[in-house]
Structures are given as C-alpha cells and as structure tokens.
Tab-separated table of C-alpha atoms and ligand atoms in Angstrom:
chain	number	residue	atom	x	y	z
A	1	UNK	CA	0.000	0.000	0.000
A	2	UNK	CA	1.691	3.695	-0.727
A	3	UNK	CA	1.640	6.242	1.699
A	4	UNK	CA	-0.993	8.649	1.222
A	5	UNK	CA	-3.469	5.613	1.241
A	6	UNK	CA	-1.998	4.378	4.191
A	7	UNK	CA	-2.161	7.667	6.017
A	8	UNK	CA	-5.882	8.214	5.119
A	9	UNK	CA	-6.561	4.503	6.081
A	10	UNK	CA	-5.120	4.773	8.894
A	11	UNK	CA	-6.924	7.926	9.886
A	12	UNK	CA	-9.965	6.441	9.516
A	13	UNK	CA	-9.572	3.369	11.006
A	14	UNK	CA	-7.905	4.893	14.268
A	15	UNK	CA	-11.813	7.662	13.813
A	16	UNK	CA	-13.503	4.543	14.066
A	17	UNK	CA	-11.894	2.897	17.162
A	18	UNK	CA	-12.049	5.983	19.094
A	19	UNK	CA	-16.037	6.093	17.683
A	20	UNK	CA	-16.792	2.857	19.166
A	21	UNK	CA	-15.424	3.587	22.454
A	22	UNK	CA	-17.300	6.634	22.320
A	23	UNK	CA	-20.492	4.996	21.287
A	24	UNK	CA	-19.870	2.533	24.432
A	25	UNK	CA	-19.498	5.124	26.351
A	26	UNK	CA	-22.582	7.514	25.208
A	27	UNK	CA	-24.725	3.986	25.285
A	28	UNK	CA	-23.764	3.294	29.184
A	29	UNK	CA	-24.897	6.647	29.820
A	30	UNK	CA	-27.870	6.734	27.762
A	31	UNK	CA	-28.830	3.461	30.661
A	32	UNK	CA	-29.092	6.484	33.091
A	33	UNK	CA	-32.278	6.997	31.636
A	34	UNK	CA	-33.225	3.629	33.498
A	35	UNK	CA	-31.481	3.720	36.428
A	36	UNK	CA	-27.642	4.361	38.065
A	37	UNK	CA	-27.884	0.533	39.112
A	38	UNK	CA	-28.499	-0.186	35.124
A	39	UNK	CA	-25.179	2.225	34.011
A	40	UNK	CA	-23.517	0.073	36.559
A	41	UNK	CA	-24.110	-3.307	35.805
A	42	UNK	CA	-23.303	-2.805	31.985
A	43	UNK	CA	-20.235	-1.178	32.678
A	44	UNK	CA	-18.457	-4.157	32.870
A	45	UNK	CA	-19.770	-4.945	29.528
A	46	UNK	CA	-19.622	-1.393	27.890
A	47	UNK	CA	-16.690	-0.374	29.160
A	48	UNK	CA	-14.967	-3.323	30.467
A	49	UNK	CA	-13.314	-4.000	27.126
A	50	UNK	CA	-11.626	-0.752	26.546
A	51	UNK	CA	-10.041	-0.842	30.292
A	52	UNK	CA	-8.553	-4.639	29.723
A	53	UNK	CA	-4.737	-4.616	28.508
A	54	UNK	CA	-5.213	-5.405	24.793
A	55	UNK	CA	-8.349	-2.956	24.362
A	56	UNK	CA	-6.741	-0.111	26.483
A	57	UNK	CA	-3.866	-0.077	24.218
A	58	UNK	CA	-6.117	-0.236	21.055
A	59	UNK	CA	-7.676	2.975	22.639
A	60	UNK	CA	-4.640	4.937	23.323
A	61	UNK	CA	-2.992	3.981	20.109
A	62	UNK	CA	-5.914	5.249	17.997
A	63	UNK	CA	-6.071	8.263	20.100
A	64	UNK	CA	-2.656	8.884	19.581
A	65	UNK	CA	-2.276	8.048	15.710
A	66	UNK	CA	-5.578	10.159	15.056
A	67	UNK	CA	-4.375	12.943	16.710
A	68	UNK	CA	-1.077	12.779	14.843
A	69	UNK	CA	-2.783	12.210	11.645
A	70	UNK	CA	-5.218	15.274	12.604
A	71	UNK	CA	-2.157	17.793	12.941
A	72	UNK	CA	-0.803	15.761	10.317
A	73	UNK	CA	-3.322	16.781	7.495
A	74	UNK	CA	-3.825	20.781	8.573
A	75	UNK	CA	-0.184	20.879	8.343
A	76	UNK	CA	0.226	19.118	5.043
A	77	UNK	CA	-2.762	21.877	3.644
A	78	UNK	CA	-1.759	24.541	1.275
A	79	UNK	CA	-4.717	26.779	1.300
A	80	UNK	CA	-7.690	27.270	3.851
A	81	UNK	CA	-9.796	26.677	0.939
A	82	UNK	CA	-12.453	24.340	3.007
A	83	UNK	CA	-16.108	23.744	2.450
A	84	UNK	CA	-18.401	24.534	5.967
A	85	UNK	CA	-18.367	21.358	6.996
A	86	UNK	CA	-14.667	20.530	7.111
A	87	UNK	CA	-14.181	24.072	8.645
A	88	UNK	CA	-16.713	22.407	11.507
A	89	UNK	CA	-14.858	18.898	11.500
A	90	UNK	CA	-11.482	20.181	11.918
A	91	UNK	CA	-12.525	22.324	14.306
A	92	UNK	CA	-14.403	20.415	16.290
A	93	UNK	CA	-11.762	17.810	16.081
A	94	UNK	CA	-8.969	20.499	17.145
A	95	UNK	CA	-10.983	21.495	20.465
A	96	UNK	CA	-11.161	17.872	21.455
A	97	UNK	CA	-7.835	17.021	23.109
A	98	UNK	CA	-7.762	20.436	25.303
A	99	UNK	CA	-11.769	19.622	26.473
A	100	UNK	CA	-11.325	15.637	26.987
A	101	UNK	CA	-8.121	16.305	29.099
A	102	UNK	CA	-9.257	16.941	32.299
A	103	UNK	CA	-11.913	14.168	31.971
A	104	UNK	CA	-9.574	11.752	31.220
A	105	UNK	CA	-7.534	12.088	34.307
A	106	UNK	CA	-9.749	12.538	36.425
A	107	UNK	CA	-11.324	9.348	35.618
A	108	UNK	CA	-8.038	7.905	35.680
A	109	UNK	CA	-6.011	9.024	38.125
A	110	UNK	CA	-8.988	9.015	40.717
A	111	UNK	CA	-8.232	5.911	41.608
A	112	UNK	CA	-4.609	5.764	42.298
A	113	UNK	CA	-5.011	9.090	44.320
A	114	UNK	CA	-7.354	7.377	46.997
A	115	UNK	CA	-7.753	3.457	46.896
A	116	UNK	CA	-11.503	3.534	48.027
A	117	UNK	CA	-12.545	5.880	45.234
A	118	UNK	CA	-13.562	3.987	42.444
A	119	UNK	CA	-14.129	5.944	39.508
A	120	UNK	CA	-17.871	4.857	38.959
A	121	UNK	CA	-20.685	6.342	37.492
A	122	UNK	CA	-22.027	7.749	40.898
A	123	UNK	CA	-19.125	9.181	41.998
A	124	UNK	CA	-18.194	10.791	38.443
A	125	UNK	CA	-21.742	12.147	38.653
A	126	UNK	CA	-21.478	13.241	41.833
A	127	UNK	CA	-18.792	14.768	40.758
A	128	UNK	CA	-20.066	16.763	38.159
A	129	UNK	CA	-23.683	17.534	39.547
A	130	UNK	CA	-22.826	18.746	43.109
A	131	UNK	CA	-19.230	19.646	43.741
A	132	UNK	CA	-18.444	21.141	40.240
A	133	UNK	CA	-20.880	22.296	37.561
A	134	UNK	CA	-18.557	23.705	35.730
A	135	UNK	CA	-17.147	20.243	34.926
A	136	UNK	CA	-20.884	18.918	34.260
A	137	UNK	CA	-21.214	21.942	31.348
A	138	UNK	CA	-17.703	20.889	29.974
A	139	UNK	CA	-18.796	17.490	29.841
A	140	UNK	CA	-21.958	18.174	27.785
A	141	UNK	CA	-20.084	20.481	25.526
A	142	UNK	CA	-17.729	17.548	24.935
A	143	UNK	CA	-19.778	14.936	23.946
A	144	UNK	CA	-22.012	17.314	21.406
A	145	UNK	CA	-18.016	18.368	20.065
A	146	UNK	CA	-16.613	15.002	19.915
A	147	UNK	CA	-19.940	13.151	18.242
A	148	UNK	CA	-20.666	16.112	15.576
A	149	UNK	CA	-16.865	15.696	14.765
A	150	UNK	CA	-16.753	11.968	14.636
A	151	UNK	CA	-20.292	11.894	12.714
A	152	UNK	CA	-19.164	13.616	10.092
A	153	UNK	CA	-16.359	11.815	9.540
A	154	UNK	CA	-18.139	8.398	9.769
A	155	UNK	CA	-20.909	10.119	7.187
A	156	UNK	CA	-18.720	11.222	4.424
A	157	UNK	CA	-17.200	8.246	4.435
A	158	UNK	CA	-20.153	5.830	4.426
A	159	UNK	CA	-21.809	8.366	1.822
A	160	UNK	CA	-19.542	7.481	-0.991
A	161	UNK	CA	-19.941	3.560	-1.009
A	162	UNK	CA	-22.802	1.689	-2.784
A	163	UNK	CA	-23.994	0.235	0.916
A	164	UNK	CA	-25.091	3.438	1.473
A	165	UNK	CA	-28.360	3.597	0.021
A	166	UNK	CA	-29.607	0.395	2.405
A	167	UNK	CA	-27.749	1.395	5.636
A	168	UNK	CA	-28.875	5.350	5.411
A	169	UNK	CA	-32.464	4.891	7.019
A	170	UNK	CA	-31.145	2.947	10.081
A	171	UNK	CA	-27.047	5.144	10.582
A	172	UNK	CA	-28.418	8.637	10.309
A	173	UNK	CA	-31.543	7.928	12.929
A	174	UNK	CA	-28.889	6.215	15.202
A	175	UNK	CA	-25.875	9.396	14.720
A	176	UNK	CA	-28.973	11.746	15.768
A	177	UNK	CA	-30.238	9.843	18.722
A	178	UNK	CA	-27.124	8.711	20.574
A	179	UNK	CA	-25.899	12.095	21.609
A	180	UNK	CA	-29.118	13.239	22.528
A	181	UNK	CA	-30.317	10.206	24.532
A	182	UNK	CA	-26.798	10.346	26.095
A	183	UNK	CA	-27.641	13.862	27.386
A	184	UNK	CA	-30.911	12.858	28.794
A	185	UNK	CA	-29.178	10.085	30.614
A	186	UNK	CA	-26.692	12.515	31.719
A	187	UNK	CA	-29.398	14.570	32.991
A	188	UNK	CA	-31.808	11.981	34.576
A	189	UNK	CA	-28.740	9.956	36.341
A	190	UNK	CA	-27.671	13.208	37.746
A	191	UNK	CA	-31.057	14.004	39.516
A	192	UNK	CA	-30.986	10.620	40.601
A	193	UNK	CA	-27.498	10.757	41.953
A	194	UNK	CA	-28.422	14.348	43.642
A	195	UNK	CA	-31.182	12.940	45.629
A	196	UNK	CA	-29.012	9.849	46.889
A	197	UNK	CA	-26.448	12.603	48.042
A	198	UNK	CA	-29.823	14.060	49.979
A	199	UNK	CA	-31.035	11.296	51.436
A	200	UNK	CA	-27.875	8.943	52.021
A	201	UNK	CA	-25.379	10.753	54.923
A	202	UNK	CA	-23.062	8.085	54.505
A	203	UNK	CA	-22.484	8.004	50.572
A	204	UNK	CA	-21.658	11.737	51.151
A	205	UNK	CA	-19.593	11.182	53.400
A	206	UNK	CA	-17.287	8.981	51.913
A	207	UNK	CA	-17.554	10.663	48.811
A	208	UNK	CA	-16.940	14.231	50.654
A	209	UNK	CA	-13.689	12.460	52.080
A	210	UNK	CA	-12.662	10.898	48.562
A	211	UNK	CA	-12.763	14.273	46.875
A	212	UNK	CA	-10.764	15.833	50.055
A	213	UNK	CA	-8.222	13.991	49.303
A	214	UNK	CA	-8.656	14.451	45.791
A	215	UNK	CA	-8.232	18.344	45.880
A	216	UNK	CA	-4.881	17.946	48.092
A	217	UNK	CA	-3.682	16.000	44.702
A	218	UNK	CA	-4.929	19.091	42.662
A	219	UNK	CA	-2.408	21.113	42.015
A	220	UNK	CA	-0.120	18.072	41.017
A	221	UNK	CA	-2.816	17.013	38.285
A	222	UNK	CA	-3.404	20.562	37.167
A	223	UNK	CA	0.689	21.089	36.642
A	224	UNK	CA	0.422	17.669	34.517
A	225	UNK	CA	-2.756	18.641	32.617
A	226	UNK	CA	-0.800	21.942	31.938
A	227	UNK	CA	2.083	20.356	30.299
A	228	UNK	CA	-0.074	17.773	28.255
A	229	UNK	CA	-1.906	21.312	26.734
A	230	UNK	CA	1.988	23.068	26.324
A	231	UNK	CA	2.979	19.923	24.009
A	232	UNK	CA	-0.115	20.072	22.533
A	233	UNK	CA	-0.276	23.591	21.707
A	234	UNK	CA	3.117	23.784	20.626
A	235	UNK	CA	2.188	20.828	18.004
A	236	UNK	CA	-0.718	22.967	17.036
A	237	UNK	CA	1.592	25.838	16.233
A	238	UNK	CA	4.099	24.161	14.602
A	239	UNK	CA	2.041	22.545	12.082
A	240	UNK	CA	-0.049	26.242	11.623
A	241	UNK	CA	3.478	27.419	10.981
A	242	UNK	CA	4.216	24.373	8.244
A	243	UNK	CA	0.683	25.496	6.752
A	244	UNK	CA	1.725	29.387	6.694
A	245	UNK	CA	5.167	28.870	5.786
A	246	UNK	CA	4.193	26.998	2.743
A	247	UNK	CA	1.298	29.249	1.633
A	248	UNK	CA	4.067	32.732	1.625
A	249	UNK	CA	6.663	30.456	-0.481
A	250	UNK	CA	3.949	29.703	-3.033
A	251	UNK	CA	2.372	32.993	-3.175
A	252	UNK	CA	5.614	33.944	-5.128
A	253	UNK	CA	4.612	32.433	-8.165
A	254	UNK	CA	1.518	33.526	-9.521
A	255	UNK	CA	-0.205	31.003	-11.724
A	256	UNK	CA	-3.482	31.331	-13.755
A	257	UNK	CA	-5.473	27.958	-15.155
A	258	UNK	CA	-7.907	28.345	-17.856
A	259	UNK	CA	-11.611	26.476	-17.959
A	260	UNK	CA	-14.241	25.108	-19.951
A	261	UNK	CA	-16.696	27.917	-20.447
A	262	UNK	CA	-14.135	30.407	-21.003
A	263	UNK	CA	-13.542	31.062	-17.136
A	264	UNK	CA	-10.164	31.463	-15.508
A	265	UNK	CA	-8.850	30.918	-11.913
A	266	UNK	CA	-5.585	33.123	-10.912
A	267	UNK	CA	-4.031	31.783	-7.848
A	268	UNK	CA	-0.461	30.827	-6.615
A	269	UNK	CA	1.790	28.137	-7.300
A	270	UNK	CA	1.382	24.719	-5.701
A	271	UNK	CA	-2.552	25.028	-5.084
A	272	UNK	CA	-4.681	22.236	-6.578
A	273	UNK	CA	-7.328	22.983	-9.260
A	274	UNK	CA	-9.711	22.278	-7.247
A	275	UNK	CA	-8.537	24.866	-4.708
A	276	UNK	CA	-8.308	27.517	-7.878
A	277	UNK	CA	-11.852	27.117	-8.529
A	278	UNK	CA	-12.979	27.183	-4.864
A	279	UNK	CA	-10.881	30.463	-4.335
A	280	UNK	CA	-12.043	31.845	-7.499
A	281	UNK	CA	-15.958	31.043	-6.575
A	282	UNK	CA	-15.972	28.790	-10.058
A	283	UNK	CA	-18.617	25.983	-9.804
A	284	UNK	CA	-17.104	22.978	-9.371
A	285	UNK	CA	-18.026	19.420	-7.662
A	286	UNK	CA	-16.134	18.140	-4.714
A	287	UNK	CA	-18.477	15.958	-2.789
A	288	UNK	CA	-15.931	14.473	-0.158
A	289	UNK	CA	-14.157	17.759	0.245
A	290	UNK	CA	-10.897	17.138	-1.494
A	291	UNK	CA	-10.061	13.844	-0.100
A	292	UNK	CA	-9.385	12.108	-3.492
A	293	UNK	CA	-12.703	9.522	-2.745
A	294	UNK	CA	-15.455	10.303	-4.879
A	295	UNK	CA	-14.107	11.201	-7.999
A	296	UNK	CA	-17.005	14.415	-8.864
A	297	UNK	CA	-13.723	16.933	-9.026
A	298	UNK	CA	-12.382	15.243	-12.052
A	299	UNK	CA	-11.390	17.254	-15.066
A	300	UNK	CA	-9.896	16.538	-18.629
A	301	UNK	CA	-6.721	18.213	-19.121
A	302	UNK	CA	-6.956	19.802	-22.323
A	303	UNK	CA	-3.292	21.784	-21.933
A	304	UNK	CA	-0.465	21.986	-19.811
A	305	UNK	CA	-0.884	18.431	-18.232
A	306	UNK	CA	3.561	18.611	-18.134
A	307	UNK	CA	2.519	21.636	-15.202
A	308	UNK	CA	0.315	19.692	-13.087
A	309	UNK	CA	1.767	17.385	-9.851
A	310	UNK	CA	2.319	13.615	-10.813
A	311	UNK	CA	-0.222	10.978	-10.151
A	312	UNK	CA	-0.289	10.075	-6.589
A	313	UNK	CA	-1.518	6.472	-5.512
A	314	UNK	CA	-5.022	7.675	-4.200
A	315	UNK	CA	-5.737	9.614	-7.120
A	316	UNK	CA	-4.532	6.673	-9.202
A	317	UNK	CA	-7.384	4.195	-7.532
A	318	UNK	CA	-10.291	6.787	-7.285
A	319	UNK	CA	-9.648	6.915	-11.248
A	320	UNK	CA	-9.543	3.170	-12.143
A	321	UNK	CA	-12.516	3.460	-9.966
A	322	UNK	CA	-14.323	5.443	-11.686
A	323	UNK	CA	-13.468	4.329	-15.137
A	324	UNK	CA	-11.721	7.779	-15.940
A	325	UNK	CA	-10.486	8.077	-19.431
A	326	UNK	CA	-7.128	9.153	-20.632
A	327	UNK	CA	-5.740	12.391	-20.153
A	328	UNK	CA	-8.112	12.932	-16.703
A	329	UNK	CA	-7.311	14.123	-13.516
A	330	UNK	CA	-8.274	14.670	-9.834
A	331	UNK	CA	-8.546	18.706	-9.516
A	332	UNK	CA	-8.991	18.058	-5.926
A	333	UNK	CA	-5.400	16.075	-6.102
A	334	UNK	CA	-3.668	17.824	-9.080
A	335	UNK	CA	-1.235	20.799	-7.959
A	336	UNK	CA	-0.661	23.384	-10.482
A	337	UNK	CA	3.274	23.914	-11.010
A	338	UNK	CA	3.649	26.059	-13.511
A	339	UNK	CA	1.707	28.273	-16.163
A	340	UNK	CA	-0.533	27.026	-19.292
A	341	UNK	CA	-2.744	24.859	-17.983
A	342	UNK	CA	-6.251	24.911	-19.514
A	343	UNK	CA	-9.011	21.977	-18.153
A	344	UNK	CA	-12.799	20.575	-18.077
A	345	UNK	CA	-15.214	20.213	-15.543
A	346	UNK	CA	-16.310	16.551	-16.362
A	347	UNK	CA	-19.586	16.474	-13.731
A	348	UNK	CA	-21.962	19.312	-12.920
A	349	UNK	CA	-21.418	21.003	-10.180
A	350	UNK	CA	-24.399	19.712	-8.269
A	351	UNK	CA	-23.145	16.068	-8.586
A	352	UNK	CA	-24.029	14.931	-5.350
A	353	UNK	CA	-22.831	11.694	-3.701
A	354	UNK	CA	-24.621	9.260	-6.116
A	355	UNK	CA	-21.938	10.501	-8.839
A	356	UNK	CA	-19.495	8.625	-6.457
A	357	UNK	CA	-21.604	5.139	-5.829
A	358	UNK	CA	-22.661	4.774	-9.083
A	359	UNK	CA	-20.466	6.394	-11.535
A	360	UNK	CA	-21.560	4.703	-14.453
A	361	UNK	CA	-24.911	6.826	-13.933
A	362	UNK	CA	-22.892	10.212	-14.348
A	363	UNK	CA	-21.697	11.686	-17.551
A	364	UNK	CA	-18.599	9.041	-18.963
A	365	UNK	CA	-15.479	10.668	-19.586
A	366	UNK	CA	-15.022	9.047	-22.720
A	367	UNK	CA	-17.327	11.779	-24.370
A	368	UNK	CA	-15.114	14.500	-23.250
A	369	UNK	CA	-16.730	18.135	-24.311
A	370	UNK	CA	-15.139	20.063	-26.590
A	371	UNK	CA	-14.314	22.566	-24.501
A	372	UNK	CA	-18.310	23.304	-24.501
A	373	UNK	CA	-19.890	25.414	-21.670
A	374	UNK	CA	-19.788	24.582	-18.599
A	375	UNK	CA	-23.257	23.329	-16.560
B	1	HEM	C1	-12.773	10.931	20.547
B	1	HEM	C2	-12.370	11.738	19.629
B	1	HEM	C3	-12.454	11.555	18.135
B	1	HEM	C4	-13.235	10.733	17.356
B	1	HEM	C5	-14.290	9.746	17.824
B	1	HEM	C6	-12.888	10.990	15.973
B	1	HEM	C7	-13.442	10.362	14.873
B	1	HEM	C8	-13.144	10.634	13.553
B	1	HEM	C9	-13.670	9.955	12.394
B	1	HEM	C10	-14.655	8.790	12.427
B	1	HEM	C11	-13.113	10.532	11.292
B	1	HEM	C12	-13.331	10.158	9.826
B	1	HEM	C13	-12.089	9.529	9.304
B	1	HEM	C14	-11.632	10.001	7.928
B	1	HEM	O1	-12.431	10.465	7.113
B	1	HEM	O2	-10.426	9.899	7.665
B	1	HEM	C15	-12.245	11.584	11.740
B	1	HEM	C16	-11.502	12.396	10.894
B	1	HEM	C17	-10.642	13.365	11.313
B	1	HEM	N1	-10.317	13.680	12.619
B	1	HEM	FE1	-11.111	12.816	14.263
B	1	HEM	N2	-11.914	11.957	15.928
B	1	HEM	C18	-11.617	12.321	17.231
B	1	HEM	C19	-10.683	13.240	17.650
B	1	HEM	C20	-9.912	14.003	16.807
B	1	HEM	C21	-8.900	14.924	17.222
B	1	HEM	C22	-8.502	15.150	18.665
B	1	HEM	C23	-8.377	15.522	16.102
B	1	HEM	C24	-7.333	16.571	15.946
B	1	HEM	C25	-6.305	16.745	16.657
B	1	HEM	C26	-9.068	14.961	14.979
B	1	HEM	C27	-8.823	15.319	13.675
B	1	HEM	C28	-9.405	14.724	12.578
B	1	HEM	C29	-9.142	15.098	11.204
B	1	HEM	C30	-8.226	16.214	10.721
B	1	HEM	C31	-9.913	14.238	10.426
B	1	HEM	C32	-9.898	14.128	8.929
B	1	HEM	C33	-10.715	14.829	8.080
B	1	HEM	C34	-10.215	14.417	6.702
B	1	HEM	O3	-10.557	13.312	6.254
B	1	HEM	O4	-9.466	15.189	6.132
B	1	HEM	N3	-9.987	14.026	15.426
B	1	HEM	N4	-12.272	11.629	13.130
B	2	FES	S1	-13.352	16.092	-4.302
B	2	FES	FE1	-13.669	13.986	-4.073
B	2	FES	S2	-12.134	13.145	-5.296
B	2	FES	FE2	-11.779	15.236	-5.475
C-alpha cells in the first residue's frame, strides 16, 4: 500500500476505534435513563473491554495516531480553501484534546489518588452535579463536540460507497439519537445521583472524604494537565506554521489555469485545481471535500498536463474506480506547477454523492466536451 493511502486509512480506522469507544461510552450513559444501578451493571460490559490490557492499548494507540494524523493533514494543507463542513470537522476535532483532558484524568487518576474511590458512574456524577458544575457543562459540551466531529467523519465516508443507500435509514436515525439520549441520561442519572447525596449521609460522606483527598492531589494534576496542553499547543503551532510557511513560499509564483466555459482561476503556485476554482468562486463538484474519494472533481486536461503534480496512488485508484479516461485528472489532487494549464469540468457542479456510488450513472469521460460550456 503507498503512503498517502496508508495515512488516510489509517486515519480512519484509528476515527472509528475511538467512535466505538465513544459509542460505548454515550450507550452506558444513555442506561441512566433507566437507572444508576443499570449504568452500573453494563459497565463491565460497555466499558470493560476498553479498560482490559489489549483494548486499552487499542484505545490509546488510535487516540494517539488520530491525533497525529489530525495535525498531520492541517499541516500538510496549502490553502484554507475548506467547504463549511470541514471548517466544523477540523474544528471540532482540534478542540477535542484540550476539552477531553481533564476528563480523562480525572477518571483515571482518581483511583490511584485514593484506593476507596472507584471511579464509577455515581461518583463521576457526583462529581459533576454537586461539587463542580462547571465540569458537568464541559462534559456536555464535549460529547455534542466530539460526536458532531466523529459523525461527520463516519458520514462522508459511508456516503460514498454503494452500501449506502440500504444502511442510510437505520445510521443517520442512530448518529442523531445517541448524543441526545446520552444527554438525557446525563441529565436523569444526575437528579438521581443528587437525591441519593440528599437522602444517604453516609455516601456523602465517603464521597466528601474521597474528593478531600482528591483536591490535596490538585495542584499536582493541574501542573500535569498543563504540560499535556503546552505539548499540545506547541504541536498545534508548529504545524499552523508548516501550513503558513508553505502558503508565503507559493504565493511567489503567480499562476493562472484556464476552464471550460471560457472562465479562468488566478491563484499561486502549488494550489490544486480544485482549490483555484474554490478560491475563485468557479462551480465545481467536490463531494468528499478534497479527499481524493469520490471522484465528482475530475477534469480533462486539455493543456499543460507537463505543469500539473504527478499521479499520486489515491488519485490513481479513485480513477480506475471510476473508469476515468485518458488524459483525466483529480482537480482536488492535481497541484498546479507552472503556467498554461487549460481543463474541463467533467460532472456538474451539483453532482451529489450518487456521482461517487454509481459512476456509471454520471456523464462518462469518454465523451469529453469540446471545450463546450460549462453546466
Ligand atoms: C474521541 C475523539 C475523536 C473521534 C471519535 C474521531 C473520529 C473521527 C472519524 C470517524 C473521522 C473520519 C475519518 C476520515 O475520514 O479519515 C475523523 C476524521 C478526522 N479527525 Fe477525528 N476523531 C476524534 C478526535 C480528533 C482529534 C482530537 C483531532 C485533531 C487533533 C481529529 C482530527 C481529525 C481530522 C483532521 C480528520 C480528517 C478529516 C479528513 O478526512 O481530512 N480528530 N475523526
Ligand atoms: S473532491 Fe472527491 S475526489 Fe476530489
């Protein structure tokens, strides 16, 4: 397998692990809509699997590879030249690792800090309902962050593939109602867990003395969490500075591309034609936002195809894939080097995501326009 497809493989497969902990974890909480006793007794279940050796170290592998890959691909960008909803993924996925943080070691470190504190769903919402609200807001904020991110990434994924059309009716009711059941458990288990705190002395107590000696721990987990965020910011900055660097180099050299219809796209050197068109508002399909999978970008290279980028190995499948003709291109993979190059729009620009499951529906590129008007 080459590179780029094993870096966008890899990204999705380490999305989907951390998904299906998520989902675990949004489905033992949606059980708070029963009962704290029914949260409990499916943890083991749920959850169980994620906290054994083997799945723990699936968990934190993903996390880490997907976070990697995440700074990875904003810093491997050369324009900001995004559609609205991969402004809102990246975003959204960007915001995760500073929000999760404290969360996470909480959860975790709970337990070392004072033996009889077990981290479970009680105490967490204990936690989070009585002795810190702030924490309980955070936490909602999170899971609305992390699902819209990781729904969007499952959904333009699933979109493209032929599948789609039977599975669509049962994965988009289930990517709506997880998150929002999860809240209402989150919600119900926490008025449940605030009138236990009322009523039971003794489970306050001991959970008044477990977060006493929590807080003496504090300021040790806060200097931690503080130098997680430092490496973490300074990865965020350094890749922003890749991205900027890059995008003053290229600036440099003007280019200009010329299109079907007529219409040209001035830009700078190293941008892909797909890019071009975006910057230059010209109509132009891109139904999985540049990431080489469905195909709808592709143009016929009527001149200059000695200026464009060489094929790279996920360009080269999405083509065979979609039977592409000689002398066709990716725009959303195709950089522009140098001056002269002149190209067609081969789909309409409201090709939608059945131009990428069934391609053999949309126009063929064998009956390349004569450089005819575009759509
Ligand atoms: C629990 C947290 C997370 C979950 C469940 C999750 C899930 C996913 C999924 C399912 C995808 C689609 C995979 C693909 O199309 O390649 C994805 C893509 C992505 N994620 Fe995450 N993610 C999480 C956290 C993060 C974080 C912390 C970052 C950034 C540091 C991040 C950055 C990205 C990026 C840049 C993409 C790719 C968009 C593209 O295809 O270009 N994600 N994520
Ligand atoms: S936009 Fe999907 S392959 Fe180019």
């Amino acid at each position: 397998m080459h590179a780029g497809t094993m870096v966008r493989n890899l990204r999705l497969a380490s999305g989907l692990v951390l998904m299906a902990f998520v989902t675990c974890h949004l489905a033992n909480i949606i059980l708070g809509i029963h009962s704290l006793a029914a949260m409990e007794s499916w943890r083991p279940r749920l959850m169980g699997p994620w906290t054994s050796g083997l799945g723990e170290w699936l968990l934190l592998g993903a996390a880490a590879v997907h976070v990697a890959l995440g700074l990875y691909a904003l810093a491997a960008r050369r324009s900001l030249a995004m559609s609205p909803t991969d402004v809102v993924q990246l975003v959204l996925g960007l915001l995760t690792p500073p929000l999760l943080l404290s969360h996470v070691v909480a959860t975790y470190t709970a337990g070392e800090v004072s033996p009889e504190f077990t981290s479970t769903y009680g105490m967490m919402l204990a936690i989070y309902w009585s002795f810190s609200p702030g924490y309980a807001f955070q936490q909602l904020l999170l899971v609305v962050i992390v699902w819209v991110h990781a729904a969007l990434g499952l959904y333009s994924w699933l979109v493209l593939k032929p599948v789609w059309r039977r599975i669509s009716g049962f994965v988009l009711p289930v990517l709506f109602a997880i998150p929002i059941l999860a809240l209402v458990g989150f919600a119900e288990s926490g008025k449940e867990v605030l009138e236990k705190l009322a009523t039971d002395p003794s489970w306050k107590a001991l959970l008044t003395d477990n977060i006493g000696r929590i807080v003496t721990f504090t300021s040790q987990l806060e200097v931690f969490q503080a130098r997680v965020l430092l490496v973490y910011g300074a990865l965020l900055l350094a890749a922003i500075g890749v991205l900027a660097a890059r995008m003053l180099r290229d600036r440099m050299t003007p280019v200009t591309i010329a299109y079907d219809g007529g219409l040209a796209a001035p830009g700078r050197r190293g941008l892909s034609i797909l890019e071009l068109s975006l910057q230059n508002d010209i109509p132009h399909a891109h139904v999985c936002s540049a990431r080489g999978r469905c195909g709808t970008c592709r143009v016929h290279v009527d001149a200059g195809a000695q200026s464009l980028s060489p094929l790279n190995d996920i360009e080269r499948d999405t083509l065979a894939r979609v039977h592409a003709g000689e002398g066709v291109r990716l725009a959303c993979q195709a950089r522009v080097l140098a001056q002269g190059v002149a190209v067609t729009r081969l789909l309409p620009p409201f090709a939608d995501a059945s131009a990428a499951r069934v391609p053999q529906e949309w126009l063929a590129d064998a009956a390349v326009p004569d450089r005819e008007p575009a759509p």
